[in-house]
Coordinates of C-alpha atoms in Angstrom, one line a residue:
M1 CA 62.1 147.8 130.9
A2 CA 61.9 143.8 129.5
K3 CA 61.3 143.5 125.6
V4 CA 59.2 140.9 123.9
L5 CA 59.5 139.3 121.0
V6 CA 56.2 138.3 119.2
L7 CA 56.3 136.3 116.1
N8 CA 53.2 136.4 114.0
G9 CA 53.0 133.0 111.8
S10 CA 49.1 133.6 110.0
P11 CA 48.5 135.3 106.6
R12 CA 45.3 136.1 107.6
R13 CA 44.8 139.2 109.2
G14 CA 42.8 140.2 112.5
G15 CA 42.2 136.3 112.1
T16 CA 41.8 133.8 114.9
V17 CA 45.7 133.8 115.9
E18 CA 46.5 137.6 115.7
T19 CA 43.8 138.2 117.4
M20 CA 44.9 135.5 120.4
L21 CA 48.7 136.7 120.3
R22 CA 46.7 140.6 120.2
G23 CA 45.6 138.6 124.3
V24 CA 48.1 138.0 125.1
V25 CA 49.8 141.4 124.7
D26 CA 47.0 143.1 126.3
G27 CA 47.4 140.9 129.4
L28 CA 51.0 142.2 129.6
G29 CA 49.6 145.1 130.5
G30 CA 52.7 146.7 129.7
A31 CA 55.2 145.2 132.0
A32 CA 57.1 145.2 128.5
E33 CA 58.0 147.3 125.4
V34 CA 56.1 144.5 122.8
Q35 CA 57.8 144.4 119.2
W36 CA 55.3 142.5 116.4
V37 CA 57.1 140.8 113.5
D38 CA 54.1 139.7 110.8
V39 CA 56.7 136.4 109.9
C40 CA 54.4 136.1 106.7
K41 CA 55.3 139.3 105.5
L42 CA 59.1 139.1 106.0
E43 CA 61.0 139.4 103.0
L44 CA 63.8 135.5 103.6
A45 CA 65.8 133.4 101.7
H46 CA 65.6 130.1 102.9
C47 CA 67.7 128.6 105.0
I48 CA 70.6 125.9 102.8
A49 CA 71.8 123.6 105.4
C50 CA 74.9 124.6 104.8
M51 CA 76.1 124.3 108.8
K52 CA 77.9 127.4 108.9
C53 CA 75.8 128.9 111.4
R54 CA 76.6 126.2 114.8
P55 CA 80.4 127.0 114.2
D56 CA 79.9 130.4 112.8
G57 CA 77.2 132.4 115.2
V58 CA 75.2 133.9 113.1
C59 CA 73.5 133.2 109.1
V60 CA 76.1 133.2 106.3
L61 CA 73.5 134.1 103.1
P62 CA 72.9 137.5 102.3
Q63 CA 71.4 140.4 105.0
D64 CA 67.7 140.2 105.1
D65 CA 64.9 140.2 107.7
A66 CA 66.1 136.9 108.8
H67 CA 68.6 138.8 110.4
D68 CA 66.8 141.4 111.3
V69 CA 64.7 139.5 113.5
A70 CA 67.4 136.8 114.9
E71 CA 68.8 140.4 116.1
M72 CA 65.2 141.4 117.8
L73 CA 65.3 137.7 119.3
G74 CA 68.5 137.8 120.7
G75 CA 67.8 140.7 122.3
C76 CA 64.0 139.9 123.5
D77 CA 63.1 138.5 127.3
G78 CA 60.8 136.5 126.2
L79 CA 59.3 135.1 122.8
V80 CA 55.6 134.9 122.3
I81 CA 54.6 132.2 119.1
G82 CA 51.3 132.2 116.8
T83 CA 50.6 130.0 113.9
P84 CA 47.8 128.6 112.2
T85 CA 48.1 124.6 112.1
H86 CA 49.7 123.6 108.2
W87 CA 49.9 119.4 108.0
G88 CA 49.9 118.5 111.7
N89 CA 53.1 121.8 111.7
M90 CA 53.4 125.5 112.0
S91 CA 53.2 127.8 108.9
S92 CA 55.7 127.3 106.8
P93 CA 56.9 131.2 106.5
L94 CA 57.1 131.2 110.0
K95 CA 60.2 127.5 110.0
T96 CA 61.3 128.8 106.9
L97 CA 62.5 131.7 110.1
F98 CA 63.9 129.2 112.5
D99 CA 65.5 127.3 110.1
R100 CA 67.4 130.4 109.3
M101 CA 67.5 131.8 113.6
V102 CA 70.3 128.4 114.7
P103 CA 72.5 131.2 115.8
A104 CA 70.2 133.8 117.9
L105 CA 68.5 130.3 119.3
I106 CA 71.5 128.1 120.4
G107 CA 75.0 128.4 120.4
E108 CA 77.5 124.5 119.8
Q109 CA 79.4 123.3 122.3
K110 CA 83.0 122.1 121.7
S111 CA 81.4 118.7 122.5
G112 CA 79.1 119.5 119.3
L113 CA 75.4 119.5 122.0
P114 CA 73.5 122.7 121.6
L115 CA 74.0 125.2 124.4
P116 CA 70.9 126.8 124.3
R117 CA 70.7 130.8 124.2
H118 CA 67.9 131.9 126.3
K119 CA 68.0 129.6 129.6
G120 CA 64.3 130.3 131.0
K121 CA 62.9 133.1 129.0
P122 CA 59.0 132.7 129.1
A123 CA 57.5 131.6 125.9
I124 CA 54.6 131.2 124.6
V125 CA 52.6 129.4 122.4
L126 CA 49.7 128.9 120.5
T127 CA 47.6 127.9 117.3
A128 CA 44.7 128.3 115.6
C129 CA 42.9 124.2 114.1
T130 CA 39.9 124.0 111.9
T131 CA 39.4 120.6 113.2
Q132 CA 37.5 120.1 115.7
W133 CA 37.9 119.2 119.3
P134 CA 38.7 116.1 120.0
F135 CA 39.9 115.6 116.6
N136 CA 42.8 118.5 117.0
F137 CA 44.0 116.7 119.4
I138 CA 43.9 113.1 118.7
L139 CA 45.1 113.7 114.8
A140 CA 47.2 115.6 115.8
Q141 CA 46.8 119.2 114.4
S142 CA 47.1 121.3 117.4
R143 CA 49.2 119.1 118.8
G144 CA 51.2 118.9 116.5
A145 CA 52.1 122.1 115.6
L146 CA 52.6 122.5 119.5
R147 CA 55.0 120.7 120.0
A148 CA 56.7 122.1 116.7
M149 CA 57.1 125.3 118.2
G150 CA 57.8 123.8 121.9
G151 CA 61.1 121.6 121.1
I152 CA 62.8 124.9 119.4
L153 CA 61.9 127.0 122.5
H154 CA 62.9 123.5 124.1
Y155 CA 66.6 123.2 122.9
A156 CA 66.6 127.7 122.9
G157 CA 66.1 126.7 127.4
F158 CA 62.7 128.9 126.6
R159 CA 60.7 128.2 129.9
S160 CA 57.0 127.6 128.6
V161 CA 54.4 130.0 130.8
A162 CA 51.4 128.5 127.6
R163 CA 50.9 126.5 124.8
L164 CA 47.5 127.1 123.7
A165 CA 45.4 125.8 120.5
A166 CA 41.7 127.6 119.5
P167 CA 39.8 124.6 117.7
G168 CA 37.3 124.6 114.9
T169 CA 38.0 127.7 113.8
K170 CA 36.2 127.0 110.1
G171 CA 33.7 129.7 109.1
K172 CA 33.6 130.9 112.1
S173 CA 34.6 135.3 111.5
Q174 CA 35.4 135.1 115.4
I175 CA 37.7 133.9 118.2
S176 CA 35.9 132.6 120.7
P177 CA 35.0 134.3 124.6
K178 CA 37.2 131.2 126.3
A179 CA 39.9 132.0 123.8
L180 CA 41.2 135.3 124.1
Q181 CA 40.5 135.3 128.3
K182 CA 42.4 132.2 127.8
A183 CA 45.4 134.7 125.4
E184 CA 45.0 137.0 127.9
A185 CA 45.5 135.1 131.2
A186 CA 49.0 133.5 129.4
G187 CA 49.7 137.3 128.9
R188 CA 49.2 138.1 132.8
R189 CA 51.4 135.3 133.7
M190 CA 53.8 136.0 131.5
A191 CA 54.1 139.5 132.8
G192 CA 54.8 138.5 136.8
R193 CA 57.6 136.0 134.8
L194 CA 59.6 139.2 133.5
K195 CA 58.6 141.2 136.9
L196 CA 60.8 138.8 138.7
G197 CA 63.1 138.2 136.2

């Protein structure tokens, strides 16, 4: 059975990001084994920019949760990432995790150019933002977070199935039915891609 890795970059339990991610999982409808990671609960050191991971293919820092998630990422057939929008970007724990997982995302060719390790695999990215529509895109809030995650996935070779944004979440205790429907539909699209192989 296919494996889908879900990275929840939100510290808020039961919030908009987690609810949307669960909607994507529901949309998968059992088409894949789901590995769920609450990124904000991980214990991991910050990247030290030594660049040893590029030629060596593994992070040289002492074993921690980043190594474990990198192993899951290496074995996944699809990836789903969710984050709140922080200063027009992904949450800092999620960014730290990606900094540490470079060798699980890309290799290095003799020319020095990156070598994608996940060519053609489906991916979904989603974000929630307190800024109201359309200013969440005009001011590059949601757009910035989606672009940051999308850039990482592009160099790793993933193919985008959906990019979802839930704006105007401030003071709202529940996700809109429309946002949840979009998340479930994205999960169904990913399930279709996984079945096609």
